[in-house]
Amino acid sequence: MHASSLDNMQKCYERFAGQVDLAGRERLTVVDIGGSNVNGSYADIFSDPIYDFLAVDLVAGDGVDIVLDDPYVLPFDSGSVDIVISGQAFEHVEFFWKLFEEVARVVRPEGLVFLIVPSAGPVHRFPVDCYRFYPDAMAALARYTGMQLVDCWQDERGPWNDLVGVFSHAFAEEGSDSMAPRPNQHTLALRSASAAPAETNPLNEQTRGEIPYLQAMKTIHEVLSPAGYLEIGVRTGGSMRLAECPAVGVDPAPALSQPLAEGQRLVKQASDVFFEQSGSRVEGIETIDLAFIDGMHLFEYALRDFMNIERRASTNTLVVIDDIYPNTPAQAERVRQTRAWTGDVWRLYVCLKANRPDLCLLPLDTWPTGLLLIAGLNPASRLLWQRYNPLVRSMKGCALDDHPELILGRSDAVHPGNPCVTGLLELLRRRREEGVRFRPGEVRDQLRRR
């Protein structure tokens, strides 16, 4: 199981699972084909008690409920299963069309099939690895079985570039007894991860920094003078109100302390949904000259926010990341234990240092938890997209103890008033006003010479 596959199954769940008609019943049956728990399970997504979740596989394993005698025979009555799901399995099935025909047999007429398969990636035999799939394959499966292809999308995150298909015999937008998607272990874990604790240990609440981060952000706005500003994670709106240009803020649950200024637009969405729906440009701003990422304090979320911003940016864009410096190990926990909480956003700094040497990375010693300036963006770069799943897996194994001086010691951090900071901001502004683009690595090289 890889990170993007879980994301895509959650997307299927949120978009479609609630539209399966209960038809007066209290429970729904979900069958996962190839459902052995290997680095994760879809059971966390279908965790609500309304679902009877059954994992079937060819061999016994963690989480497997039924071991198949024949890979092309599912031990269920025709039209008896409400939702059939499968991920990372069909590429290992020699005659996958025969298995899908069996899937079409067991699913109810108004039921759903969620299928996730790779469209790219290296050979990984289990025990065989036969296929990679393209969108036309989903349409072909629908025609072969007489099913309807309700939706299909291809994920850009490598190396697998998941292809997702949603199928049904008789899909209706809303059933007579349909329901909204119920919270599951995936969404509940995210909520609990960011919830502030009622009581904390004062020793874990230490903070430090030369100046408050909002003061540093104010200076950045003044010197850079952006023509367009994007903010991920608005909260009370304190940083958003610093912008004196057209601005867009994205936050699924903002808590503004006062109204935003004219020309500032608030989008109440999760950033992943916002970027998926916004296309190549952000409505409301001509160019993203400055972006501030202060959203979900988990590495993979901050990484995706940066990836999505970079592809919509220019080489003159400055991205600022908040919360790269936890002051204590407790502040860096992925499940929040402190009021001053950074989560593992610090891993983004480590990740970019190791994987994107073309970028200019300038960490600032701000209160309470540091800022990271990122310049020299390359909108054409595909490296982070192609390596996404391996990066997420490897960085989750990266411990804070591996980088005590870099992160807890802030060994690379500079004072926000350092001339190199002003020099970087002035360089970006001048090049933008001149209409001159940077070559890859040029901003980094110029900063080093300073």
CSV table of C-alpha atoms in Angstrom, one decimal:
chain,number,residue,atom,x,y,z
A,1,MET,CA,0.0,0.0,0.0
A,2,HIS,CA,1.4,3.4,-0.9
A,3,ALA,CA,0.3,6.9,0.2
A,4,SER,CA,-1.4,8.0,-3.0
A,5,SER,CA,-3.5,4.8,-3.1
A,6,LEU,CA,-5.0,5.5,0.3
A,7,ASP,CA,-5.7,9.1,-0.8
A,8,ASN,CA,-7.5,7.9,-3.9
A,9,MET,CA,-9.6,5.3,-2.1
A,10,GLN,CA,-10.5,8.0,0.4
A,11,LYS,CA,-11.5,10.2,-2.5
A,12,CYS,CA,-13.7,7.4,-3.9
A,13,TYR,CA,-15.3,7.0,-0.4
A,14,GLU,CA,-16.0,10.7,0.0
A,15,ARG,CA,-17.4,11.2,-3.5
A,16,PHE,CA,-19.4,8.0,-4.0
A,17,ALA,CA,-19.8,5.7,-1.0
A,18,GLY,CA,-22.6,7.7,0.5
A,19,GLN,CA,-24.7,7.4,-2.6
A,20,VAL,CA,-25.1,3.6,-2.3
A,21,ASP,CA,-28.8,3.2,-1.5
A,22,LEU,CA,-29.4,1.5,1.9
A,23,ALA,CA,-32.8,0.2,0.6
A,24,GLY,CA,-34.1,-0.1,4.1
A,25,ARG,CA,-31.1,-2.1,5.4
A,26,GLU,CA,-28.9,-1.2,8.3
A,27,ARG,CA,-25.6,-2.4,7.0
A,28,LEU,CA,-23.7,-2.5,3.7
A,29,THR,CA,-21.2,-5.2,2.6
A,30,VAL,CA,-17.8,-4.1,1.3
A,31,VAL,CA,-15.4,-6.7,-0.3
A,32,ASP,CA,-11.7,-5.8,-0.8
A,33,ILE,CA,-10.0,-8.0,-3.4
A,34,GLY,CA,-6.3,-8.4,-2.6
A,35,GLY,CA,-7.0,-7.0,0.8
A,36,SER,CA,-4.1,-8.2,2.8
A,37,ASN,CA,-2.7,-5.5,5.1
A,38,VAL,CA,0.7,-4.7,3.6
A,39,ASN,CA,1.8,-1.2,4.9
A,40,GLY,CA,-1.8,-0.2,5.2
A,41,SER,CA,-5.4,-1.3,4.6
A,42,TYR,CA,-8.5,0.2,3.1
A,43,ALA,CA,-10.3,-1.1,6.2
A,44,ASP,CA,-9.5,2.2,7.9
A,45,ILE,CA,-11.6,4.0,5.2
A,46,PHE,CA,-14.6,1.7,5.5
A,47,SER,CA,-14.4,1.7,9.3
A,48,ASP,CA,-17.9,2.9,10.2
A,49,PRO,CA,-20.0,0.2,11.8
A,50,ILE,CA,-22.5,0.4,9.0
A,51,TYR,CA,-20.0,-1.5,6.8
A,52,ASP,CA,-19.3,-5.2,6.9
A,53,PHE,CA,-15.8,-5.2,5.6
A,54,LEU,CA,-14.4,-8.4,4.1
A,55,ALA,CA,-10.9,-8.7,2.7
A,56,VAL,CA,-10.2,-11.6,0.3
A,57,ASP,CA,-6.9,-12.7,-1.0
A,58,LEU,CA,-5.1,-15.7,-2.5
A,59,VAL,CA,-3.0,-16.4,0.7
A,60,ALA,CA,-3.6,-15.9,4.4
A,61,GLY,CA,-2.3,-12.7,5.8
A,62,ASP,CA,-2.9,-9.8,8.1
A,63,GLY,CA,-6.5,-8.6,7.8
A,64,VAL,CA,-7.5,-11.4,5.3
A,65,ASP,CA,-11.0,-12.7,6.0
A,66,ILE,CA,-11.4,-15.1,3.1
A,67,VAL,CA,-8.7,-17.1,1.2
A,68,LEU,CA,-9.8,-17.8,-2.3
A,69,ASP,CA,-9.5,-21.2,-3.8
A,70,ASP,CA,-9.7,-19.9,-7.3
A,71,PRO,CA,-8.6,-16.3,-8.2
A,72,TYR,CA,-11.4,-16.0,-10.7
A,73,VAL,CA,-14.3,-17.2,-8.4
A,74,LEU,CA,-15.6,-14.9,-5.6
A,75,PRO,CA,-17.6,-16.8,-3.0
A,76,PHE,CA,-20.6,-14.5,-3.0
A,77,ASP,CA,-24.0,-14.7,-4.4
A,78,SER,CA,-24.8,-12.7,-7.5
A,79,GLY,CA,-25.9,-9.2,-6.8
A,80,SER,CA,-25.1,-9.5,-3.0
A,81,VAL,CA,-22.2,-7.1,-2.5
A,82,ASP,CA,-22.8,-3.3,-2.1
A,83,ILE,CA,-19.3,-2.1,-2.8
A,84,VAL,CA,-16.3,-4.0,-4.3
A,85,ILE,CA,-12.9,-2.4,-4.0
A,86,SER,CA,-9.4,-3.3,-5.1
A,87,GLY,CA,-6.1,-1.6,-5.2
A,88,GLN,CA,-2.6,-2.8,-6.2
A,89,ALA,CA,-4.0,-6.2,-7.2
A,90,PHE,CA,-5.2,-6.4,-10.8
A,91,GLU,CA,-1.7,-5.9,-12.2
A,92,HIS,CA,-0.8,-9.2,-10.6
A,93,VAL,CA,-3.8,-11.0,-12.0
A,94,GLU,CA,-2.9,-12.8,-15.3
A,95,PHE,CA,-6.5,-12.7,-16.7
A,96,PHE,CA,-7.7,-9.6,-14.9
A,97,TRP,CA,-10.8,-9.4,-17.2
A,98,LYS,CA,-12.0,-12.7,-15.9
A,99,LEU,CA,-11.8,-11.4,-12.3
A,100,PHE,CA,-13.5,-8.2,-13.2
A,101,GLU,CA,-16.3,-10.2,-14.8
A,102,GLU,CA,-16.7,-11.9,-11.5
A,103,VAL,CA,-16.7,-8.6,-9.7
A,104,ALA,CA,-19.5,-7.4,-12.0
A,105,ARG,CA,-21.5,-10.6,-11.1
A,106,VAL,CA,-21.4,-10.2,-7.3
A,107,VAL,CA,-22.0,-6.4,-7.0
A,108,ARG,CA,-25.6,-5.2,-6.6
A,109,PRO,CA,-27.2,-3.4,-9.6
A,110,GLU,CA,-27.0,-0.1,-7.7
A,111,GLY,CA,-23.7,-1.0,-6.0
A,112,LEU,CA,-20.3,0.4,-6.8
A,113,VAL,CA,-16.8,-0.8,-7.7
A,114,PHE,CA,-13.7,1.2,-6.8
A,115,LEU,CA,-10.7,0.0,-8.8
A,116,ILE,CA,-7.1,1.4,-8.4
A,117,VAL,CA,-4.4,0.1,-10.6
A,118,PRO,CA,-0.9,1.4,-11.6
A,119,SER,CA,-0.4,3.2,-14.9
A,120,ALA,CA,3.4,3.3,-14.5
A,121,GLY,CA,6.1,2.1,-12.1
A,122,PRO,CA,8.8,-0.6,-11.8
A,123,VAL,CA,8.2,-4.4,-11.9
A,124,HIS,CA,7.1,-5.7,-8.6
A,125,ARG,CA,6.1,-9.4,-8.8
A,126,PHE,CA,3.6,-10.8,-6.4
A,127,PRO,CA,4.2,-13.5,-7.6
A,128,VAL,CA,3.8,-12.0,-11.1
A,129,ASP,CA,3.5,-8.4,-12.4
A,130,CYS,CA,1.7,-8.4,-15.8
A,131,TYR,CA,0.1,-5.1,-16.6
A,132,ARG,CA,0.1,-1.3,-16.5
A,133,PHE,CA,-3.3,0.4,-17.3
A,134,TYR,CA,-4.4,3.5,-19.1
A,135,PRO,CA,-7.8,5.2,-19.0
A,136,ASP,CA,-9.0,3.4,-22.1
A,137,ALA,CA,-8.6,0.1,-20.1
A,138,MET,CA,-11.3,1.3,-17.6
A,139,ALA,CA,-13.7,2.1,-20.5
A,140,ALA,CA,-12.9,-1.3,-22.0
A,141,LEU,CA,-13.7,-3.1,-18.7
A,142,ALA,CA,-17.0,-1.3,-18.5
A,143,ARG,CA,-18.0,-2.3,-22.0
A,144,TYR,CA,-16.8,-5.9,-21.6
A,145,THR,CA,-19.0,-6.4,-18.5
A,146,GLY,CA,-21.9,-4.1,-19.5
A,147,MET,CA,-21.2,-1.8,-16.6
A,148,GLN,CA,-21.2,2.0,-16.4
A,149,LEU,CA,-17.9,3.8,-16.0
A,150,VAL,CA,-19.1,6.4,-13.5
A,151,ASP,CA,-15.7,8.2,-13.1
A,152,CYS,CA,-12.1,7.8,-14.0
A,153,TRP,CA,-9.0,9.7,-13.1
A,154,GLN,CA,-5.2,9.3,-13.3
A,155,ASP,CA,-3.0,10.5,-10.4
A,156,GLU,CA,0.2,12.3,-11.2
A,157,ARG,CA,2.1,11.1,-8.2
A,158,GLY,CA,4.7,8.5,-9.0
A,159,PRO,CA,6.1,6.1,-9.5
A,160,TRP,CA,2.8,4.3,-9.9
A,161,ASN,CA,0.6,7.1,-11.2
A,162,ASP,CA,-2.6,5.4,-9.9
A,163,LEU,CA,-5.4,5.0,-12.3
A,164,VAL,CA,-8.8,5.0,-10.6
A,165,GLY,CA,-12.1,3.7,-12.0
A,166,VAL,CA,-15.5,3.9,-10.4
A,167,PHE,CA,-18.1,1.4,-11.9
A,168,SER,CA,-21.8,0.6,-11.4
A,169,HIS,CA,-24.5,-1.3,-13.2
A,170,ALA,CA,-27.1,1.4,-12.5
A,171,PHE,CA,-25.6,4.4,-10.9
A,172,ALA,CA,-27.9,7.2,-9.7
A,173,GLU,CA,-26.5,10.5,-8.4
A,174,GLU,CA,-28.6,10.1,-5.2
A,175,GLY,CA,-30.4,7.0,-4.0
A,176,SER,CA,-33.7,7.2,-2.2
A,177,ASP,CA,-32.0,6.3,1.0
A,178,SER,CA,-28.5,7.6,0.3
A,179,MET,CA,-26.4,9.2,3.1
A,180,ALA,CA,-23.5,11.7,3.4
A,181,PRO,CA,-20.1,10.0,3.7
A,182,ARG,CA,-19.6,9.1,7.3
A,183,PRO,CA,-16.4,10.0,9.2
A,184,ASN,CA,-13.9,7.1,9.2
A,185,GLN,CA,-10.7,6.3,10.9
A,186,HIS,CA,-8.8,8.2,8.3
A,187,THR,CA,-10.7,11.5,8.8
A,188,LEU,CA,-11.0,11.0,12.6
A,189,ALA,CA,-7.3,10.5,12.8
A,190,LEU,CA,-6.7,13.8,11.0
A,191,ARG,CA,-9.1,15.6,13.3
A,192,SER,CA,-7.6,14.2,16.5
A,193,ALA,CA,-4.0,14.9,15.2
A,194,SER,CA,-4.6,18.6,15.0
A,195,ALA,CA,-6.9,19.1,18.1
A,196,ALA,CA,-5.2,21.1,20.8
A,197,PRO,CA,-4.9,19.2,24.1
A,198,ALA,CA,-6.6,20.6,27.2
A,199,GLU,CA,-3.5,20.2,29.3
A,200,THR,CA,0.2,20.1,28.4
A,201,ASN,CA,3.6,19.8,30.1
A,202,PRO,CA,5.0,23.4,30.3
A,203,LEU,CA,8.5,21.9,29.5
A,204,ASN,CA,7.2,21.0,26.1
A,205,GLU,CA,5.8,24.5,25.4
A,206,GLN,CA,9.2,26.3,25.0
A,207,THR,CA,9.4,28.7,22.1
A,208,ARG,CA,12.2,30.8,20.7
A,209,GLY,CA,13.1,33.1,17.8
A,210,GLU,CA,14.6,36.5,17.0
A,211,ILE,CA,11.4,38.2,16.0
A,212,PRO,CA,7.7,37.1,15.7
A,213,TYR,CA,6.9,35.4,12.4
A,214,LEU,CA,4.2,37.9,11.5
A,215,GLN,CA,6.8,40.7,11.8
A,216,ALA,CA,9.0,38.8,9.4
A,217,MET,CA,6.1,38.2,7.0
A,218,LYS,CA,5.2,41.9,7.1
A,219,THR,CA,8.8,42.7,6.0
A,220,ILE,CA,8.6,40.1,3.2
A,221,HIS,CA,5.4,41.7,1.9
A,222,GLU,CA,6.9,45.2,2.0
A,223,VAL,CA,10.1,44.4,0.3
A,224,LEU,CA,8.8,41.8,-2.2
A,225,SER,CA,5.7,43.8,-3.0
A,226,PRO,CA,3.8,40.9,-4.6
A,227,ALA,CA,1.1,41.4,-7.2
A,228,GLY,CA,-0.6,38.2,-6.1
A,229,TYR,CA,-0.6,36.3,-2.8
A,230,LEU,CA,-1.8,32.8,-2.0
A,231,GLU,CA,-2.1,31.5,1.6
A,232,ILE,CA,-2.8,27.9,2.6
A,233,GLY,CA,-4.2,27.8,6.2
A,234,VAL,CA,-5.8,31.1,7.1
A,235,ARG,CA,-7.1,30.5,10.6
A,236,THR,CA,-7.8,33.9,12.2
A,237,GLY,CA,-6.5,35.8,9.2
A,238,GLY,CA,-3.6,37.6,10.8
A,239,SER,CA,-1.1,36.8,8.1
A,240,MET,CA,-3.7,37.1,5.3
A,241,ARG,CA,-4.4,40.7,6.3
A,242,LEU,CA,-0.7,41.6,5.7
A,243,ALA,CA,-1.3,41.4,1.9
A,244,GLU,CA,-1.9,44.7,0.1
A,245,CYS,CA,-2.5,43.0,-3.3
A,246,PRO,CA,-5.1,40.6,-4.6
A,247,ALA,CA,-5.0,37.6,-2.3
A,248,VAL,CA,-6.6,34.1,-2.0
A,249,GLY,CA,-6.7,32.2,1.2
A,250,VAL,CA,-7.6,28.5,1.5
A,251,ASP,CA,-8.8,26.9,4.7
A,252,PRO,CA,-11.6,24.3,5.2
A,253,ALA,CA,-12.4,25.7,8.7
A,254,PRO,CA,-11.3,29.3,9.1
A,255,ALA,CA,-11.9,31.3,12.3
A,256,LEU,CA,-11.4,34.9,11.2
A,257,SER,CA,-11.0,37.4,14.0
A,258,GLN,CA,-12.2,40.2,11.7
A,259,PRO,CA,-13.3,40.5,8.0
A,260,LEU,CA,-10.7,40.3,5.3
A,261,ALA,CA,-9.9,43.3,3.2
A,262,GLU,CA,-11.4,44.1,-0.2
A,263,GLY,CA,-9.7,42.1,-2.9
A,264,GLN,CA,-9.0,39.2,-0.6
A,265,ARG,CA,-10.9,36.0,-1.3
A,266,LEU,CA,-11.4,33.1,1.2
A,267,VAL,CA,-12.0,29.6,-0.1
A,268,LYS,CA,-13.4,27.2,2.4
A,269,GLN,CA,-11.9,24.0,1.1
A,270,ALA,CA,-9.1,21.6,1.9
A,271,SER,CA,-6.1,22.6,-0.1
A,272,ASP,CA,-6.0,19.3,-2.1
A,273,VAL,CA,-9.6,19.8,-3.2
A,274,PHE,CA,-8.8,23.5,-4.0
A,275,PHE,CA,-5.9,22.7,-6.2
A,276,GLU,CA,-7.7,19.8,-8.0
A,277,GLN,CA,-10.5,22.2,-8.9
A,278,SER,CA,-8.5,25.3,-9.7
A,279,GLY,CA,-6.7,24.1,-12.8
A,280,SER,CA,-3.4,25.7,-13.8
A,281,ARG,CA,-4.3,29.1,-12.4
A,282,VAL,CA,-5.7,30.4,-9.2
A,283,GLU,CA,-8.9,32.5,-9.7
A,284,GLY,CA,-8.6,35.9,-8.2
A,285,ILE,CA,-4.8,36.5,-8.7
A,286,GLU,CA,-2.9,36.9,-12.0
A,287,THR,CA,0.3,35.5,-10.7
A,288,ILE,CA,1.5,33.9,-7.4
A,289,ASP,CA,4.4,36.1,-6.4
A,290,LEU,CA,4.2,35.1,-2.8
A,291,ALA,CA,2.7,32.0,-1.2
A,292,PHE,CA,2.5,31.1,2.5
A,293,ILE,CA,1.9,27.5,3.6
A,294,ASP,CA,0.6,27.1,7.1
A,295,GLY,CA,-2.0,24.3,6.6
A,296,MET,CA,-2.1,20.8,8.0
A,297,HIS,CA,1.0,20.3,10.1
A,298,LEU,CA,1.9,16.9,8.5
A,299,PHE,CA,4.8,16.4,6.1
A,300,GLU,CA,2.9,14.9,3.2
A,301,TYR,CA,0.3,17.7,3.3
A,302,ALA,CA,2.9,20.4,3.3
A,303,LEU,CA,4.8,18.6,0.5
A,304,ARG,CA,1.7,18.4,-1.7
A,305,ASP,CA,0.9,22.1,-1.0
A,306,PHE,CA,4.4,23.0,-2.2
A,307,MET,CA,4.2,20.8,-5.3
A,308,ASN,CA,0.9,22.2,-6.3
A,309,ILE,CA,2.0,25.8,-5.8
A,310,GLU,CA,5.3,25.3,-7.6
A,311,ARG,CA,3.6,24.1,-10.8
A,312,ARG,CA,1.3,27.2,-10.8
A,313,ALA,CA,4.2,29.6,-9.9
A,314,SER,CA,6.9,31.3,-11.8
A,315,THR,CA,10.7,31.2,-11.3
A,316,ASN,CA,10.3,34.5,-9.4
A,317,THR,CA,7.8,33.2,-6.9
A,318,LEU,CA,8.7,33.0,-3.2
A,319,VAL,CA,7.1,30.3,-1.1
A,320,VAL,CA,7.2,30.6,2.7
A,321,ILE,CA,6.7,27.5,4.9
A,322,ASP,CA,5.7,28.0,8.6
A,323,ASP,CA,6.5,25.7,11.5
A,324,ILE,CA,9.8,24.1,10.3
A,325,TYR,CA,11.4,24.3,13.7
A,326,PRO,CA,9.9,22.4,16.6
A,327,ASN,CA,11.4,23.6,19.9
A,328,THR,CA,10.9,20.3,21.6
A,329,PRO,CA,10.5,16.8,20.4
A,330,ALA,CA,6.9,16.8,21.7
A,331,GLN,CA,6.0,19.7,19.4
A,332,ALA,CA,7.1,17.6,16.4
A,333,GLU,CA,4.8,14.7,17.1
A,334,ARG,CA,2.4,13.9,14.2
A,335,VAL,CA,-0.5,13.6,16.8
A,336,ARG,CA,-0.7,16.9,18.6
A,337,GLN,CA,0.5,16.9,22.2
A,338,THR,CA,1.3,20.6,22.7
A,339,ARG,CA,-0.3,24.0,22.1
A,340,ALA,CA,2.8,25.1,20.1
A,341,TRP,CA,2.6,22.4,17.5
A,342,THR,CA,4.7,22.0,14.3
A,343,GLY,CA,3.9,18.3,13.5
A,344,ASP,CA,6.5,16.9,11.2
A,345,VAL,CA,6.6,19.9,8.8
A,346,TRP,CA,10.4,19.9,9.6
A,347,ARG,CA,10.7,16.9,7.3
A,348,LEU,CA,9.9,19.1,4.3
A,349,TYR,CA,13.0,21.1,4.9
A,350,VAL,CA,15.1,17.9,5.1
A,351,CYS,CA,13.4,16.4,2.1
A,352,LEU,CA,13.9,19.5,-0.1
A,353,LYS,CA,17.6,19.8,0.9
A,354,ALA,CA,18.2,16.2,-0.1
A,355,ASN,CA,16.1,16.0,-3.3
A,356,ARG,CA,15.9,19.5,-4.8
A,357,PRO,CA,19.4,21.0,-4.7
A,358,ASP,CA,18.3,23.4,-7.4
A,359,LEU,CA,16.1,25.3,-4.9
A,360,CYS,CA,17.3,28.2,-2.8
A,361,LEU,CA,16.3,27.3,0.8
A,362,LEU,CA,16.7,30.0,3.5
A,363,PRO,CA,15.4,29.2,7.0
A,364,LEU,CA,14.7,32.1,9.3
A,365,ASP,CA,15.0,32.1,13.1
A,366,THR,CA,11.5,33.5,13.9
A,367,TRP,CA,9.3,33.1,16.9
A,368,PRO,CA,7.8,30.7,17.7
A,369,THR,CA,8.6,27.9,15.2
A,370,GLY,CA,10.7,29.3,12.3
A,371,LEU,CA,10.0,30.0,8.7
A,372,LEU,CA,11.5,28.6,5.5
A,373,LEU,CA,11.9,30.7,2.4
A,374,ILE,CA,12.0,28.8,-0.8
A,375,ALA,CA,13.0,30.5,-4.1
A,376,GLY,CA,14.3,29.5,-7.5
A,377,LEU,CA,11.1,27.5,-8.2
A,378,ASN,CA,10.9,25.4,-11.4
A,379,PRO,CA,7.3,25.0,-12.5
A,380,ALA,CA,8.4,22.4,-15.1
A,381,SER,CA,10.1,20.2,-12.5
A,382,ARG,CA,8.5,16.7,-12.2
A,383,LEU,CA,10.9,15.3,-9.7
A,384,LEU,CA,8.8,15.6,-6.5
A,385,TRP,CA,5.7,14.3,-8.4
A,386,GLN,CA,7.6,11.3,-9.8
A,387,ARG,CA,9.1,10.4,-6.4
A,388,TYR,CA,6.1,11.2,-4.3
A,389,ASN,CA,5.3,7.8,-2.8
A,390,PRO,CA,8.9,6.7,-2.1
A,391,LEU,CA,9.6,10.1,-0.5
A,392,VAL,CA,6.6,9.9,1.8
A,393,ARG,CA,7.6,6.4,2.9
A,394,SER,CA,11.2,7.3,3.4
A,395,MET,CA,10.6,10.6,5.2
A,396,LYS,CA,8.3,8.9,7.7
A,397,GLY,CA,11.3,6.8,8.7
A,398,CYS,CA,13.4,10.0,9.2
A,399,ALA,CA,13.7,10.7,12.9
A,400,LEU,CA,14.1,14.0,14.6
A,401,ASP,CA,17.1,12.5,16.4
A,402,ASP,CA,18.8,12.2,13.0
A,403,HIS,CA,18.9,16.0,12.6
A,404,PRO,CA,19.3,17.4,16.2
A,405,GLU,CA,21.4,20.4,15.2
A,406,LEU,CA,19.7,21.2,11.9
A,407,ILE,CA,16.2,21.2,13.4
A,408,LEU,CA,16.1,21.6,17.2
A,409,GLY,CA,19.4,23.5,17.1
A,410,ARG,CA,18.4,25.7,14.1
A,411,SER,CA,22.0,25.5,12.9
A,412,ASP,CA,21.2,26.8,9.4
A,413,ALA,CA,18.8,29.5,10.5
A,414,VAL,CA,19.6,33.2,9.8
A,415,HIS,CA,18.2,36.3,11.5
A,416,PRO,CA,15.3,37.7,9.6
A,417,GLY,CA,17.1,41.0,9.4
A,418,ASN,CA,20.2,39.5,7.8
A,419,PRO,CA,21.1,41.3,4.6
A,420,CYS,CA,20.9,38.1,2.6
A,421,VAL,CA,17.2,37.9,3.3
A,422,THR,CA,16.6,41.5,2.0
A,423,GLY,CA,18.9,40.7,-0.9
A,424,LEU,CA,16.9,37.7,-1.9
A,425,LEU,CA,13.6,39.6,-1.7
A,426,GLU,CA,15.0,42.5,-3.8
A,427,LEU,CA,16.4,40.1,-6.4
A,428,LEU,CA,13.1,38.4,-6.8
A,429,ARG,CA,11.2,41.6,-7.0
A,430,ARG,CA,13.6,43.2,-9.5
A,431,ARG,CA,13.6,40.2,-11.8
A,432,ARG,CA,9.8,40.0,-11.7
A,433,GLU,CA,9.5,43.7,-12.6
A,434,GLU,CA,12.0,43.3,-15.4
A,435,GLY,CA,10.1,40.3,-16.7
A,436,VAL,CA,13.2,38.2,-16.5
A,437,ARG,CA,13.0,34.5,-15.5
A,438,PHE,CA,15.6,32.6,-13.5
A,439,ARG,CA,17.4,29.6,-14.8
A,440,PRO,CA,17.2,26.4,-12.6
A,441,GLY,CA,19.6,26.9,-9.7
A,442,GLU,CA,20.4,30.5,-10.5
A,443,VAL,CA,18.7,32.0,-7.4
A,444,ARG,CA,20.6,29.5,-5.2
A,445,ASP,CA,23.9,30.4,-6.8
A,446,GLN,CA,23.4,34.1,-6.5
A,447,LEU,CA,22.5,33.8,-2.8
A,448,ARG,CA,25.6,31.8,-2.2
A,449,ARG,CA,27.8,34.5,-3.8
A,450,ARG,CA,26.3,37.0,-1.4
